[in-house]
CSV table of C-alpha atoms in Angstrom, one decimal:
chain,number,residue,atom,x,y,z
A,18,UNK,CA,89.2,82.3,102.4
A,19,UNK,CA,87.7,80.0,105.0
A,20,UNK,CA,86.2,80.4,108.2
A,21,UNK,CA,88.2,80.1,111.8
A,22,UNK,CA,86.4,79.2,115.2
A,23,UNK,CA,86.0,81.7,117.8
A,24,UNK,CA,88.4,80.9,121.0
A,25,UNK,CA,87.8,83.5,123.2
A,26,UNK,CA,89.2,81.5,126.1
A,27,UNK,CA,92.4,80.0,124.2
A,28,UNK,CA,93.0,83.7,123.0
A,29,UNK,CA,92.5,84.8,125.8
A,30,UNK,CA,94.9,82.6,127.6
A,31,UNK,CA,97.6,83.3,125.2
A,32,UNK,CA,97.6,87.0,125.5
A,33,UNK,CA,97.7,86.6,128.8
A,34,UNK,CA,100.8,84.2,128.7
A,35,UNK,CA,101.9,87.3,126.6
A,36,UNK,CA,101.3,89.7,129.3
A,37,UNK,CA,103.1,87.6,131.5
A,38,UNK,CA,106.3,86.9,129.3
A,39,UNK,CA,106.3,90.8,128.5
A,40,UNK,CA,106.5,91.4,132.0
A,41,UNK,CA,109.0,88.9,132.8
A,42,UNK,CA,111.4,90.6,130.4
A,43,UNK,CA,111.5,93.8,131.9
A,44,UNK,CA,111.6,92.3,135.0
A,45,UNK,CA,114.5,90.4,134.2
A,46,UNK,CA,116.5,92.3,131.4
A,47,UNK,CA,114.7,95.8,131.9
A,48,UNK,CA,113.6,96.3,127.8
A,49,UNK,CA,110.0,96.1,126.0
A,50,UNK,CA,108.7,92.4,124.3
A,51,UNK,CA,109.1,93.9,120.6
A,52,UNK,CA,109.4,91.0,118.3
A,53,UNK,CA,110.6,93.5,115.4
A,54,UNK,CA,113.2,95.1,118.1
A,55,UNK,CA,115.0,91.9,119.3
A,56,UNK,CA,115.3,90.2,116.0
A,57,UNK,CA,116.8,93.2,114.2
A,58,UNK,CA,119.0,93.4,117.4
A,59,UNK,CA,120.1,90.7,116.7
A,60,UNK,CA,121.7,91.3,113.5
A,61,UNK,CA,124.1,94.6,114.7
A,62,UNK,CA,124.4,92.9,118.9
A,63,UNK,CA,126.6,95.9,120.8
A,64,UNK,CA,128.0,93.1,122.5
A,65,UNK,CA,128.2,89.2,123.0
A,66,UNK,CA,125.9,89.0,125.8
A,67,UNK,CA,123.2,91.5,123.8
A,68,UNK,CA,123.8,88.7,121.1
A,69,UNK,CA,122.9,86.1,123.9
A,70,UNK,CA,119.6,87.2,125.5
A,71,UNK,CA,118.1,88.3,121.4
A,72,UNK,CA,119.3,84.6,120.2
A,73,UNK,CA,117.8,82.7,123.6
A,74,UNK,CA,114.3,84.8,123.5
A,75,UNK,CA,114.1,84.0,119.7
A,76,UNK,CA,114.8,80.2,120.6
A,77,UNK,CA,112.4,80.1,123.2
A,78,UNK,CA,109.7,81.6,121.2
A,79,UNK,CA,110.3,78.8,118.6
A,80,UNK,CA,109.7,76.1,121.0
A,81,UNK,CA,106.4,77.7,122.2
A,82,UNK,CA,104.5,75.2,119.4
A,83,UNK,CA,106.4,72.0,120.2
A,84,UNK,CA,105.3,72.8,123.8
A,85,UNK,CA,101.8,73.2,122.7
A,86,UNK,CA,102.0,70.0,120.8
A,87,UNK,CA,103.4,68.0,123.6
A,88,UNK,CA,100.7,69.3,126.0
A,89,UNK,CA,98.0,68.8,123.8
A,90,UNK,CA,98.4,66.5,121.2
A,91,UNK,CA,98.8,69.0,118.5
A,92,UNK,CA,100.9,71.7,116.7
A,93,UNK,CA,99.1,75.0,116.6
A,94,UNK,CA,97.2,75.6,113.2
A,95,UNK,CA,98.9,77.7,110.8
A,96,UNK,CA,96.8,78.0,108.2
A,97,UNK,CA,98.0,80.3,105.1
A,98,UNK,CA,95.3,81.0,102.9
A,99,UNK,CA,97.0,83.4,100.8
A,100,UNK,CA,99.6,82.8,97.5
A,101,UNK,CA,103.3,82.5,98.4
A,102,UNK,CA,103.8,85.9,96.3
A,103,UNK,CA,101.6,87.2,98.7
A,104,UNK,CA,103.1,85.8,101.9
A,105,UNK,CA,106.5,86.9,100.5
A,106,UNK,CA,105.5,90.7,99.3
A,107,UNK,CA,103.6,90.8,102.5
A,108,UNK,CA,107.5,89.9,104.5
A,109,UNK,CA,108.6,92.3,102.8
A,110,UNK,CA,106.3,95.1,103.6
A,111,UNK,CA,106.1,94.6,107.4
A,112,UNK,CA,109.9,94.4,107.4
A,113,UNK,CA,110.2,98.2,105.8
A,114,UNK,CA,107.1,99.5,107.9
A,115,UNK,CA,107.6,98.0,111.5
A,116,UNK,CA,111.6,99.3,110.7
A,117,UNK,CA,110.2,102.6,109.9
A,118,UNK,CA,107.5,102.7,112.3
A,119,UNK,CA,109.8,101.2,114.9
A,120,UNK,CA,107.9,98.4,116.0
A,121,UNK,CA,104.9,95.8,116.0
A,122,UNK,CA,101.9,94.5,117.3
A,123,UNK,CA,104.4,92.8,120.4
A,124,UNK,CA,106.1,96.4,121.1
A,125,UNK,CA,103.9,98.9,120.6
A,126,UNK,CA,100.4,97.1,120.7
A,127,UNK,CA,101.2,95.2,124.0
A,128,UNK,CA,104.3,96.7,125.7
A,129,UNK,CA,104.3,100.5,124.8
A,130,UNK,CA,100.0,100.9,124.9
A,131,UNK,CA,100.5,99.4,128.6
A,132,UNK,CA,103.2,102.2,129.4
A,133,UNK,CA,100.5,104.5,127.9
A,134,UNK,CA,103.3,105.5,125.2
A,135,UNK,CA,101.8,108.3,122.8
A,136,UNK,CA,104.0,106.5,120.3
A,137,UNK,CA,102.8,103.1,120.5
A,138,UNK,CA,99.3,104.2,120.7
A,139,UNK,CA,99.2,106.7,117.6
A,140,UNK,CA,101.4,103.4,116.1
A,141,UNK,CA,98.9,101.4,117.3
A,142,UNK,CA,95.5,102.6,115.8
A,143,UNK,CA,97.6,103.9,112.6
A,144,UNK,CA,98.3,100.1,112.0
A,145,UNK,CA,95.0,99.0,112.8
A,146,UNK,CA,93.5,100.9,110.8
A,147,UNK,CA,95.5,100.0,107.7
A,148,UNK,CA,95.4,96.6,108.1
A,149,UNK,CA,91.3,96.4,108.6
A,150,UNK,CA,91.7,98.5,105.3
A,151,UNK,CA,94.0,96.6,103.4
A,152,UNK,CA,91.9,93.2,104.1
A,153,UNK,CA,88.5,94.9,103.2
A,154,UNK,CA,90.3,96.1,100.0
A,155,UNK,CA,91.9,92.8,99.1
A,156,UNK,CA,88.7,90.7,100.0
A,157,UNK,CA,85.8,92.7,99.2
A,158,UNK,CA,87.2,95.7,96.7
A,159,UNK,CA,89.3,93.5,94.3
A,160,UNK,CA,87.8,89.9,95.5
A,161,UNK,CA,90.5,87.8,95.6
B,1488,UNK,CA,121.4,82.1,134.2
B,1489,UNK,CA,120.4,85.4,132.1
B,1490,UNK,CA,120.4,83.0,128.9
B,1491,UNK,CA,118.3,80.2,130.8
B,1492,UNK,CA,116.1,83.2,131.8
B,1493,UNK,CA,115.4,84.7,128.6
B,1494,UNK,CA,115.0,81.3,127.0
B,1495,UNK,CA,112.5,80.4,129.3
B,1496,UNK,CA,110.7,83.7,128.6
B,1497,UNK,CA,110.9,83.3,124.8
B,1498,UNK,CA,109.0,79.9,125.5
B,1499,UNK,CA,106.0,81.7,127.5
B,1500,UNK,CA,105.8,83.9,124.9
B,1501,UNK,CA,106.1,81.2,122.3
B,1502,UNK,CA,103.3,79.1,123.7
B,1503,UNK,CA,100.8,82.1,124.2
B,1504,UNK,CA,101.1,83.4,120.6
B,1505,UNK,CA,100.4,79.8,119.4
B,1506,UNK,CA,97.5,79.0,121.6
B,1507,UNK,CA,95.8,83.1,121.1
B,1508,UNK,CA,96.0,82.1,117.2
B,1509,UNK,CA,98.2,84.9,116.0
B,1510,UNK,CA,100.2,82.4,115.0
B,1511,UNK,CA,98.0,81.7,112.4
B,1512,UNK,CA,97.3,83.8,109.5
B,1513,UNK,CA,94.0,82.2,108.4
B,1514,UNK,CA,92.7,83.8,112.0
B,1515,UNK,CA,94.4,86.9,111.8
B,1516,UNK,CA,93.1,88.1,108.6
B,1517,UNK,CA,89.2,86.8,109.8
B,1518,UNK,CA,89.5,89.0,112.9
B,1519,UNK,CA,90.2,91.7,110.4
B,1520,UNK,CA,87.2,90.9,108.0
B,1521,UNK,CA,84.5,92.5,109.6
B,1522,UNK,CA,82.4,92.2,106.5
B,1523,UNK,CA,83.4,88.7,106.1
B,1524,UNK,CA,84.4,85.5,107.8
B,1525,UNK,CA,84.6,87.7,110.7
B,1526,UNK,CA,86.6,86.0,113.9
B,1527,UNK,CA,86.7,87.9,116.6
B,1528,UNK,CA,89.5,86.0,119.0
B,1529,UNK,CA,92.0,88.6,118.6
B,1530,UNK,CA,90.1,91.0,121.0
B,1531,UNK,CA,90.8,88.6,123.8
B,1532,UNK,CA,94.2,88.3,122.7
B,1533,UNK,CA,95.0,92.1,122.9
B,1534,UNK,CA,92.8,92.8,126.0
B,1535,UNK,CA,94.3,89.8,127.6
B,1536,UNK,CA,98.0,90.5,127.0
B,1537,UNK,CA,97.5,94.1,127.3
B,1538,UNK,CA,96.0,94.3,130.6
B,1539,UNK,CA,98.0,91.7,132.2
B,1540,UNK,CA,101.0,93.5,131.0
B,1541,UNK,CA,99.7,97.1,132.8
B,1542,UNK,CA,99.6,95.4,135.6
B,1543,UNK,CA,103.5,93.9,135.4
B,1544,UNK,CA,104.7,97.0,134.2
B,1545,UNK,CA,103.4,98.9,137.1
B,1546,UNK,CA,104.7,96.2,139.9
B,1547,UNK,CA,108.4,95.5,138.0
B,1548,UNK,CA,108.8,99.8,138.0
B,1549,UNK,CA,108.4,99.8,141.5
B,1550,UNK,CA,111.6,98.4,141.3
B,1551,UNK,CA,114.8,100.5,141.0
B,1552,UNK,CA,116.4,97.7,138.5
B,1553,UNK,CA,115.6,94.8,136.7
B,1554,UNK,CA,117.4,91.7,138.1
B,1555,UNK,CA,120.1,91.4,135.3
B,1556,UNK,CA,120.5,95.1,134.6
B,1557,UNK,CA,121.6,98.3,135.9
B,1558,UNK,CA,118.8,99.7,135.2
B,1559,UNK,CA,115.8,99.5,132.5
B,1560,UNK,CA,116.2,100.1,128.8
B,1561,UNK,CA,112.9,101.9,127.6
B,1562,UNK,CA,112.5,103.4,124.5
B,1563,UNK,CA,112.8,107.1,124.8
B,1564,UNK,CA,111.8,108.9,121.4
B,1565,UNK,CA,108.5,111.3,122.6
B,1566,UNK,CA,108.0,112.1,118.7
B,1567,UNK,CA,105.1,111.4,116.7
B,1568,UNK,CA,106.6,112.3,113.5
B,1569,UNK,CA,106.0,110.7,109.7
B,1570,UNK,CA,108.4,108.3,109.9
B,1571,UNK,CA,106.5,106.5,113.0
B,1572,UNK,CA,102.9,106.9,111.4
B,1573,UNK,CA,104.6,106.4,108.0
B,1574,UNK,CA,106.0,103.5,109.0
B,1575,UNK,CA,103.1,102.5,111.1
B,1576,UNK,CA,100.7,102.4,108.2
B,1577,UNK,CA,103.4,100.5,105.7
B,1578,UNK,CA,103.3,97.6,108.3
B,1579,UNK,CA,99.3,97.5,108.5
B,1580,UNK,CA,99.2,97.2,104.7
B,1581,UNK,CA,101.5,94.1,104.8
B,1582,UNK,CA,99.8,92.7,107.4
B,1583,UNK,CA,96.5,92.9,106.2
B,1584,UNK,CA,98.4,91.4,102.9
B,1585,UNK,CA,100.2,88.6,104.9
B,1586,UNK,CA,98.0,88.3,107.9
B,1587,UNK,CA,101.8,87.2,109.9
B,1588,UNK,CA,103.5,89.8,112.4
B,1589,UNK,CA,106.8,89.3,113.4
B,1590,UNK,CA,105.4,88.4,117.1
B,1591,UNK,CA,103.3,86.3,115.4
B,1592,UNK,CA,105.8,84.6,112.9
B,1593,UNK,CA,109.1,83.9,114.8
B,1594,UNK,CA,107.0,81.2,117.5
B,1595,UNK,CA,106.0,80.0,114.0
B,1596,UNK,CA,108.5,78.9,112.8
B,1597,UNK,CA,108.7,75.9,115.8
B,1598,UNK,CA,105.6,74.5,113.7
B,1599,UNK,CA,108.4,73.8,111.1
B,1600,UNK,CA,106.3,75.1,107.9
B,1601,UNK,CA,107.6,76.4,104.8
B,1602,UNK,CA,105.4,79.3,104.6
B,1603,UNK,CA,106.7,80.5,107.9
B,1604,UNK,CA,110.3,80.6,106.9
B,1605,UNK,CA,109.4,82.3,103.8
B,1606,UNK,CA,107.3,84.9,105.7
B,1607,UNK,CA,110.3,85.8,108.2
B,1608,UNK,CA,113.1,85.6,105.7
B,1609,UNK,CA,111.0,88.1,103.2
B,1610,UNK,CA,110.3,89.9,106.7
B,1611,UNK,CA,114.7,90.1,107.0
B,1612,UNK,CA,114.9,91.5,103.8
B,1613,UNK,CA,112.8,94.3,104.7
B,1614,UNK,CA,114.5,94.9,107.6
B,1615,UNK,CA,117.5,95.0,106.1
B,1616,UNK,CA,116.1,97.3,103.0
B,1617,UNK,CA,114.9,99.6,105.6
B,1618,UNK,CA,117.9,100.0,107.4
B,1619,UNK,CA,120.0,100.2,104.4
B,1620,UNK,CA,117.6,103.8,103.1
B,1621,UNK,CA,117.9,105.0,106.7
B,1622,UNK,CA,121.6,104.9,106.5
B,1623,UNK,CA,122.1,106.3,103.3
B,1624,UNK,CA,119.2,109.6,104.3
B,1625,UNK,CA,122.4,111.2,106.2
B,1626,UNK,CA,122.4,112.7,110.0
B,1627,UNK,CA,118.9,110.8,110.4
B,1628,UNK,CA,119.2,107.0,111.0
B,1629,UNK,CA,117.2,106.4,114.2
B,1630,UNK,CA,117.5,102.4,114.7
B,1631,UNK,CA,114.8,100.4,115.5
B,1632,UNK,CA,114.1,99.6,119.2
């Protein structure tokens, strides 16, 4: 467990730059920024060009860091300070919930709370909740 | 042109996830330690993406159709059923675990690290896992948007 700086103005930045890519999208291809959404699209496409658009987005979302590092000198931090067990049970679990739940932080915390979705914002504060929960447990309940 | 389009996209997206930080799980899990190491970036993250995409929303459905499409493709299901808070609450617990969401992993995956591609490929399996009980609950398999 280690400490991260506060960034309100990067952060802020970026979720604006998220804002604005979530708005291109719909202006462009008319469907919601859900990370969880395009990526399992990908896997059954209901056509080639469905296929297309999924596979660009995903590739274009890849090259956000090398951008980032070629603008400022440096790849964005990812810093993993859990186990690999962890990082790999944890995979695991948000693939079955956000398949379940039918979406993310990306597609119902951004794009369906702006289209005041009852969905995405019962979705919302249910995962929230459960994740403030599940840190407080893990960090201050068991310790580790 | 669509391809170029979404491409492009992908990289504005790409670039704001890794400079808000949910990129990186170290600052993901702080914002959600209150009663620790307590960062609170993520705020600004939300409320910035949020707002600004309000705003789009309301001036791109003003239109009658988006530039590549008939029309738009919104998600339609009005029902707050089990399955969605269910669902919902599985993905907070393996968040909180992992501190990666997909939004936040798949840009990640540019950085090139190991842990990353773990992350998402664990993330496919339960995709897949999902899907695969879905299909086999009969006369019930609502896919993901």
């Amino acid at each position: 467990m280690f400490e991260t700086a506060f960034t309100p103005w990067a952060s802020l930045a970026g979720g604006v730059l998220i804002g604005v890519a979530s708005t291109l999208l719909m202006l462009f291809v008319g469907r919601v920024m859900g990370a969880t959404g395009v990526l399992a699209g990908m896997f059954q496409p209901s056509s080639g060009s469905d296929f297309a658009w999924r596979a660009a987005l995903l590739a274009g979302m890849a090259t956000g860091p090398a951008i980032v590092w070629l603008l400022s000198g440096e790849m964005p931090a990812v810093d993993v300070p859990i186990s690999a067990i962890a990082l790999v049970i944890g995979g695991l679990v948000v693939g079955v919930g956000v398949t379940f739940g039918s979406g993310c932080t990306s597609g119902h915390g951004v794009c369906g709370m702006a289209r005041l979705s009852p969905r995405s914002i019962v979705a919302t504060l249910t995962f929230m909740a459960f994740t403030f929960a599940t840190v407080f447990i893990i960090r201050h309940v068991i310790g580790a | 042109m669509k391809v170029i389009a979404n491409y492009l996209i992908g990289v504005v997206f790409g670039v704001g996830i890794s400079i808000s930080g949910m990129a990186n799980p170290a600052k993901v899990l702080n914002f959600f330690d209150i009663a620790g190491t307590w960062d609170p970036s993520l705020i600004f993250v939300m409320g910035g993406a949020l707002v600004t995409t309000f705003v789009g929303y309301k001036l791109v459905f003003g239109l009658k159709a988006p530039i590549f499409e008939d029309g738009f493709s919104l998600p339609t299901s009005r029902m707050i059923d089990a399955k969605l808070v269910g669902g919902s609450a599985v993905f907070g617990i393996g968040w909180g675990i992992a501190g990666f969401c997909p939004g936040g992993a798949l840009p990640a995956l540019g950085t090139g690290r190991w842990e990353v591609f773990a992350f998402v490929a664990a993330l496919l399996c339960g995709i897949f896992l999902a899907k695969f009980i879905q299909s086999t609950t009969a006369g019930r398999s609502a896919a993901a948007p």
